[in-house]
C-alpha positions as a Python dict, from the first residue, in 0.01 Angstrom:
ca = {
    (1, 'X'): (0, 0, 0),
    (2, 'X'): (-181, 333, -37),
    (3, 'X'): (-163, 415, 335),
    (4, 'X'): (175, 494, 486),
    (5, 'X'): (174, 411, 856),
    (6, 'X'): (383, 613, 1096),
    (7, 'X'): (490, 301, 1285),
    (8, 'X'): (486, -70, 1214),
    (9, 'X'): (595, -299, 1497),
    (10, 'X'): (710, -644, 1391),
    (11, 'X'): (667, -886, 1679),
    (12, 'X'): (492, -858, 2010),
    (13, 'X'): (575, -979, 2361),
    (14, 'X'): (660, -728, 2636),
    (15, 'X'): (886, -528, 2403),
    (16, 'X'): (651, -504, 2106),
    (17, 'X'): (338, -437, 2308),
    (18, 'X'): (509, -173, 2523),
    (19, 'X'): (634, -1, 2208),
    (20, 'X'): (277, -13, 2081),
    (21, 'X'): (137, 139, 2401),
    (22, 'X'): (381, 431, 2389),
    (23, 'X'): (352, 505, 2018),
    (24, 'X'): (-27, 473, 2035),
    (25, 'X'): (-50, 715, 2327),
    (26, 'X'): (165, 956, 2127),
    (27, 'X'): (-100, 948, 1852),
    (28, 'X'): (86, 746, 1588),
    (29, 'X'): (-167, 460, 1560),
    (30, 'X'): (91, 182, 1527),
    (31, 'X'): (26, -135, 1334),
    (32, 'X'): (149, -438, 1529),
    (33, 'X'): (209, -751, 1324),
    (34, 'X'): (233, -983, 1621),
    (35, 'X'): (288, -1318, 1452),
    (36, 'X'): (55, -1612, 1404),
    (37, 'X'): (216, -1873, 1630),
    (38, 'X'): (470, -1661, 1818),
    (39, 'X'): (231, -1379, 1918),
    (40, 'X'): (293, -1274, 2277),
    (41, 'X'): (647, -1406, 2277),
    (42, 'X'): (806, -1643, 2526),
    (43, 'X'): (566, -1550, 2807),
    (44, 'X'): (289, -1734, 2623),
    (45, 'X'): (468, -2054, 2728),
    (46, 'X'): (516, -1943, 3089),
    (47, 'X'): (280, -2028, 3370),
    (48, 'X'): (288, -1797, 3670),
    (49, 'X'): (500, -1481, 3652),
    (50, 'X'): (583, -1351, 3998),
    (51, 'X'): (855, -1095, 3922),
    (52, 'X'): (671, -850, 3697),
    (53, 'X'): (599, -528, 3892),
    (54, 'X'): (239, -456, 3978),
    (55, 'X'): (123, -814, 4029),
    (56, 'X'): (189, -905, 4394),
    (57, 'X'): (-17, -1222, 4359),
    (58, 'X'): (157, -1317, 4036),
    (59, 'X'): (7, -1330, 3688),
    (60, 'X'): (-9, -1600, 3422),
    (61, 'X'): (222, -1524, 3131),
    (62, 'X'): (-52, -1541, 2864),
    (63, 'X'): (-280, -1322, 3077),
    (64, 'X'): (-7, -1057, 3108),
    (65, 'X'): (38, -1053, 2730),
    (66, 'X'): (-337, -1020, 2671),
    (67, 'X'): (-352, -726, 2913),
    (68, 'X'): (-62, -555, 2731),
    (69, 'X'): (-228, -615, 2395),
    (70, 'X'): (-560, -474, 2519),
    (71, 'X'): (-383, -170, 2663),
    (72, 'X'): (-215, -101, 2329),
    (73, 'X'): (-544, -139, 2144),
    (74, 'X'): (-720, 88, 2392),
    (75, 'X'): (-491, 374, 2286),
    (76, 'X'): (-530, 312, 1914),
    (77, 'X'): (-291, 34, 1812),
    (78, 'X'): (-404, -222, 1555),
    (79, 'X'): (-285, -578, 1623),
    (80, 'X'): (-269, -838, 1346),
    (81, 'X'): (-193, -1203, 1421),
    (82, 'X'): (-4, -1280, 1104),
    (83, 'X'): (354, -1369, 1021),
    (84, 'X'): (584, -1130, 837),
    (85, 'X'): (751, -1299, 542),
    (86, 'X'): (977, -1016, 424),
    (87, 'X'): (1079, -657, 495),
    (88, 'X'): (1246, -379, 299),
    (89, 'X'): (1399, -139, 548),
    (90, 'X'): (1606, 102, 341),
    (91, 'X'): (1479, 438, 224),
    (92, 'X'): (1235, 688, 372),
    (93, 'X'): (941, 448, 338),
    (94, 'X'): (986, 90, 452),
    (95, 'X'): (766, -208, 355),
    (96, 'X'): (657, -504, 564),
    (97, 'X'): (497, -797, 384),
    (98, 'X'): (278, -1074, 526),
    (99, 'X'): (150, -1371, 329),
    (100, 'X'): (-149, -1167, 212),
    (101, 'X'): (-55, -800, 211),
    (102, 'X'): (224, -542, 199),
    (103, 'X'): (227, -245, 437),
    (104, 'X'): (428, 77, 422),
    (105, 'X'): (568, 277, 713),
    (106, 'X'): (795, 566, 796),
    (107, 'X'): (941, 376, 1092),
    (108, 'X'): (971, 8, 1180),
    (109, 'X'): (1030, -125, 1531),
    (110, 'X'): (1163, -480, 1540),
    (111, 'X'): (1062, -685, 1844),
    (112, 'X'): (1102, -1035, 1702),
    (113, 'X'): (1264, -1179, 2016),
    (114, 'X'): (1480, -1486, 2046),
    (115, 'X'): (1419, -1856, 2075),
    (116, 'X'): (1585, -2087, 2324),
    (117, 'X'): (1772, -2384, 2190),
    (118, 'X'): (1596, -2705, 2276),
    (119, 'X'): (1708, -3061, 2347),
    (120, 'X'): (1469, -3195, 2087),
    (121, 'X'): (1314, -3455, 2316),
    (122, 'X'): (939, -3536, 2315),
    (123, 'X'): (926, -3479, 2692),
    (124, 'X'): (1027, -3116, 2651),
    (125, 'X'): (684, -3029, 2521),
    (126, 'X'): (504, -3274, 2747),
    (127, 'X'): (653, -3125, 3063),
    (128, 'X'): (678, -2766, 2943),
    (129, 'X'): (553, -2549, 3230),
    (130, 'X'): (536, -2861, 3449),
    (131, 'X'): (903, -2909, 3523),
    (132, 'X'): (1088, -2812, 3205),
    (133, 'X'): (1203, -2451, 3193),
    (134, 'X'): (1448, -2229, 3007),
    (135, 'X'): (1476, -1949, 3264),
    (136, 'X'): (1601, -2001, 3620),
    (137, 'X'): (1524, -1643, 3721),
    (138, 'X'): (1165, -1691, 3605),
    (139, 'X'): (1092, -2032, 3752),
    (140, 'X'): (1356, -2128, 4008),
    (141, 'X'): (1139, -2030, 4303),
    (142, 'X'): (887, -2302, 4217),
    (143, 'X'): (1142, -2577, 4284),
    (144, 'X'): (1227, -2500, 4643),
    (145, 'X'): (1368, -2809, 4821),
    (146, 'X'): (1332, -3021, 4506),
    (147, 'X'): (1598, -3193, 4291),
    (148, 'X'): (1690, -2993, 3982),
    (149, 'X'): (1883, -3074, 3666),
    (150, 'X'): (2058, -2810, 3453),
    (151, 'X'): (2168, -2903, 3100),
    (152, 'X'): (2467, -2715, 2960),
    (153, 'X'): (2832, -2641, 3022),
    (154, 'X'): (2874, -2272, 2941),
    (155, 'X'): (2857, -1954, 3147),
    (156, 'X'): (2477, -1938, 3123),
    (157, 'X'): (2442, -2291, 3256),
    (158, 'X'): (2677, -2219, 3546),
    (159, 'X'): (2490, -1900, 3629),
    (160, 'X'): (2161, -2089, 3622),
    (161, 'X'): (2301, -2369, 3839),
    (162, 'X'): (2436, -2131, 4104),
    (163, 'X'): (2108, -1942, 4112),
    (164, 'X'): (1900, -2261, 4135),
    (165, 'X'): (2117, -2393, 4418),
    (166, 'X'): (1951, -2131, 4637),
    (167, 'X'): (1621, -2313, 4597),
    (168, 'X'): (1667, -2678, 4507),
    (169, 'X'): (1760, -2961, 4741),
    (170, 'X'): (2043, -3028, 4496),
    (171, 'X'): (2136, -2931, 4141),
    (172, 'X'): (2286, -3174, 3891),
    (173, 'X'): (2464, -3016, 3595),
    (174, 'X'): (2454, -3242, 3291),
    (175, 'X'): (2720, -3179, 3025),
    (176, 'X'): (2798, -3399, 2729),
    (177, 'X'): (3173, -3332, 2745),
    (178, 'X'): (3432, -3414, 3010),
    (179, 'X'): (3496, -3052, 3105),
    (180, 'X'): (3299, -2729, 3120),
    (181, 'X'): (3304, -2468, 2845),
    (182, 'X'): (3235, -2191, 3096),
    (183, 'X'): (3491, -1926, 3188),
    (184, 'X'): (3720, -2023, 3475),
    (185, 'X'): (3558, -1789, 3726),
    (186, 'X'): (3208, -1918, 3649),
    (187, 'X'): (3318, -2281, 3644),
    (188, 'X'): (3511, -2250, 3971),
    (189, 'X'): (3212, -2091, 4139),
    (190, 'X'): (2985, -2378, 4039),
    (191, 'X'): (3241, -2648, 4119),
    (192, 'X'): (3284, -2502, 4467),
    (193, 'X'): (2911, -2495, 4540),
    (194, 'X'): (2830, -2786, 4775),
    (195, 'X'): (2474, -2817, 4639),
    (196, 'X'): (2587, -2864, 4278),
    (197, 'X'): (2683, -3204, 4139),
    (198, 'X'): (2815, -3275, 3790),
    (199, 'X'): (2732, -3547, 3541),
    (200, 'X'): (3006, -3515, 3278),
    (201, 'X'): (3002, -3706, 2951),
    (202, 'X'): (2626, -3730, 2990),
    (203, 'X'): (2314, -3634, 2798),
    (204, 'X'): (1946, -3625, 2888),
    (205, 'X'): (1766, -3879, 2669),
    (206, 'X'): (1428, -3918, 2838),
    (207, 'X'): (1195, -3772, 3100),
    (208, 'X'): (928, -3925, 3320),
    (209, 'X'): (643, -3834, 3553),
    (210, 'X'): (266, -3866, 3570),
    (211, 'X'): (139, -3508, 3578),
    (212, 'X'): (470, -3324, 3615),
    (213, 'X'): (838, -3403, 3580),
    (214, 'X'): (969, -3658, 3829),
    (215, 'X'): (1273, -3820, 3665),
    (216, 'X'): (1521, -3777, 3384),
    (217, 'X'): (1723, -4048, 3212),
    (218, 'X'): (2092, -3980, 3150),
    (219, 'X'): (2305, -4162, 2894),
    (220, 'X'): (2682, -4176, 2924),
    (221, 'X'): (2821, -4038, 2597),
    (222, 'X'): (3127, -4264, 2622),
    (223, 'X'): (2990, -4600, 2741),
    (224, 'X'): (2623, -4567, 2641),
    (225, 'X'): (2515, -4670, 2990),
    (226, 'X'): (2188, -4518, 3110),
    (227, 'X'): (2064, -4424, 3455),
    (228, 'X'): (1751, -4259, 3593),
    (229, 'X'): (1778, -3977, 3847),
    (230, 'X'): (1516, -3780, 4038),
    (231, 'X'): (1437, -3436, 3898),
    (232, 'X'): (1135, -3215, 3950),
    (233, 'X'): (1293, -2932, 3752),
    (234, 'X'): (1488, -2951, 3427),
    (235, 'X'): (1646, -2626, 3312),
    (236, 'X'): (1781, -2621, 2957),
    (237, 'X'): (2068, -2373, 2929),
    (238, 'X'): (2229, -2444, 2594),
    (239, 'X'): (2183, -2098, 2447),
    (240, 'X'): (1940, -1874, 2257),
    (241, 'X'): (1917, -1771, 1895),
    (242, 'X'): (1785, -1424, 1801),
    (243, 'X'): (1506, -1418, 1545),
    (244, 'X'): (1685, -1220, 1275),
    (245, 'X'): (1593, -1421, 965),
    (246, 'X'): (1396, -1130, 818),
    (247, 'X'): (1671, -872, 858),
    (248, 'X'): (2000, -1062, 846),
    (249, 'X'): (2090, -921, 504),
    (250, 'X'): (1977, -564, 581),
    (251, 'X'): (2081, -474, 936),
    (252, 'X'): (2416, -473, 1108),
    (253, 'X'): (2440, -760, 1355),
    (254, 'X'): (2674, -828, 1643),
    (255, 'X'): (2922, -1115, 1625),
    (256, 'X'): (2678, -1328, 1825),
    (257, 'X'): (2399, -1266, 1574),
    (258, 'X'): (2189, -1017, 1773),
    (259, 'X'): (2083, -687, 1615),
    (260, 'X'): (2333, -411, 1687),
    (261, 'X'): (2183, -86, 1817),
    (262, 'X'): (2335, 249, 1911),
    (263, 'X'): (2309, 201, 2287),
    (264, 'X'): (2165, 338, 2506),
    (265, 'X'): (1925, 406, 2219),
    (266, 'X'): (1754, 153, 1994),
    (267, 'X'): (1858, 291, 1654),
    (268, 'X'): (1988, 36, 1407),
    (269, 'X'): (2226, 117, 1123),
    (270, 'X'): (1927, 207, 902),
    (271, 'X'): (1748, 537, 955),
    (272, 'X'): (1398, 498, 1092),
    (273, 'X'): (1450, 136, 1198),
    (274, 'X'): (1465, 50, 1567),
    (275, 'X'): (1505, -278, 1756),
    (276, 'X'): (1415, -381, 2108),
    (277, 'X'): (1366, -678, 2336),
    (278, 'X'): (1539, -1013, 2316),
    (279, 'X'): (1644, -971, 1953),
    (280, 'X'): (1885, -710, 2093),
    (281, 'X'): (1935, -817, 2456),
    (282, 'X'): (2154, -1124, 2501),
    (283, 'X'): (2237, -1045, 2865),
    (284, 'X'): (1921, -1008, 3074),
    (285, 'X'): (1631, -1153, 2871),
    (286, 'X'): (1364, -1061, 3126),
    (287, 'X'): (1009, -947, 3060),
    (288, 'X'): (1067, -620, 3246),
    (289, 'X'): (1389, -536, 3058),
    (290, 'X'): (1217, -619, 2728),
    (291, 'X'): (931, -385, 2818),
    (292, 'X'): (1181, -112, 2908),
    (293, 'X'): (1357, -143, 2574),
    (294, 'X'): (1021, -133, 2397),
    (295, 'X'): (957, 199, 2569),
    (296, 'X'): (1295, 330, 2450),
    (297, 'X'): (1227, 217, 2094),
    (298, 'X'): (891, 394, 2095),
    (299, 'X'): (1044, 717, 2221),
    (300, 'X'): (1325, 693, 1965),
    (301, 'X'): (1070, 638, 1686),
    (302, 'X'): (860, 928, 1815),
    (303, 'X'): (1158, 1165, 1813),
    (304, 'X'): (1248, 1052, 1461),
    (305, 'X'): (895, 1107, 1331),
    (306, 'X'): (878, 1449, 1492),
    (307, 'X'): (1209, 1541, 1328),
    (308, 'X'): (1057, 1476, 985),
    (309, 'X'): (829, 1775, 1038),
    (310, 'X'): (1101, 2014, 1156),
}
């Protein structure tokens, strides 16, 4: 506790590592507490990333995160692969506590991300990166001319289905109710798409395939009848939850649970505390937009630190 860091970054991924690169290059020697299991964020569970600028041949998600980490460390960032168990964010000096140690800082940048809601089926993990996905924009291209299933009935699911219809031979939307929850304009757009079919009152209960996903089993939620359909891609679009457990009682949150910031900046309601990435962004959730917000958080923190010496 004797040392007071200028910047502590809680979380990693594109947002946290970009914030670390910028604050390190500015000479603030940030401490990044990246997480034990979640270090690197969602891209650690992604195979090939083809839409991140600068990689025309594509790049594996974990490789991209390692490169970002190494770049941050090159400029003076310290990265710890531990989990934060508590934070105290009020006052001029904030504290961040892991299982073994407590650190102090003048500024804290939160880049804790979000987690997709899962179906809870064993096959989700088995076929993760081999057919099961949570991001159509990220992975839709890989399922060109192949049958695709989208699970969900809200606006996100309809947006995913319409996007995936550009690639797949057909898209089957699976929804456990008898009508969509999506807004009328989004629902009408999907219902009018000739490549989209609907399986209402249905739920995915199993998945099959030797080395990658080949089939999914649907169960009728009314009759209990089951049927197997072809599917090389299964996109789960039932929502995301921001990782705000550490700060729920300290920071102002939006109605949907995401951290509220003073846009276009990244300032939270507490002085010297900034938030970036998917813990803030419930609209785009892309690696490049997360990196951009990490840059903004770093610049906001830099300006705040410089103001302390005025």
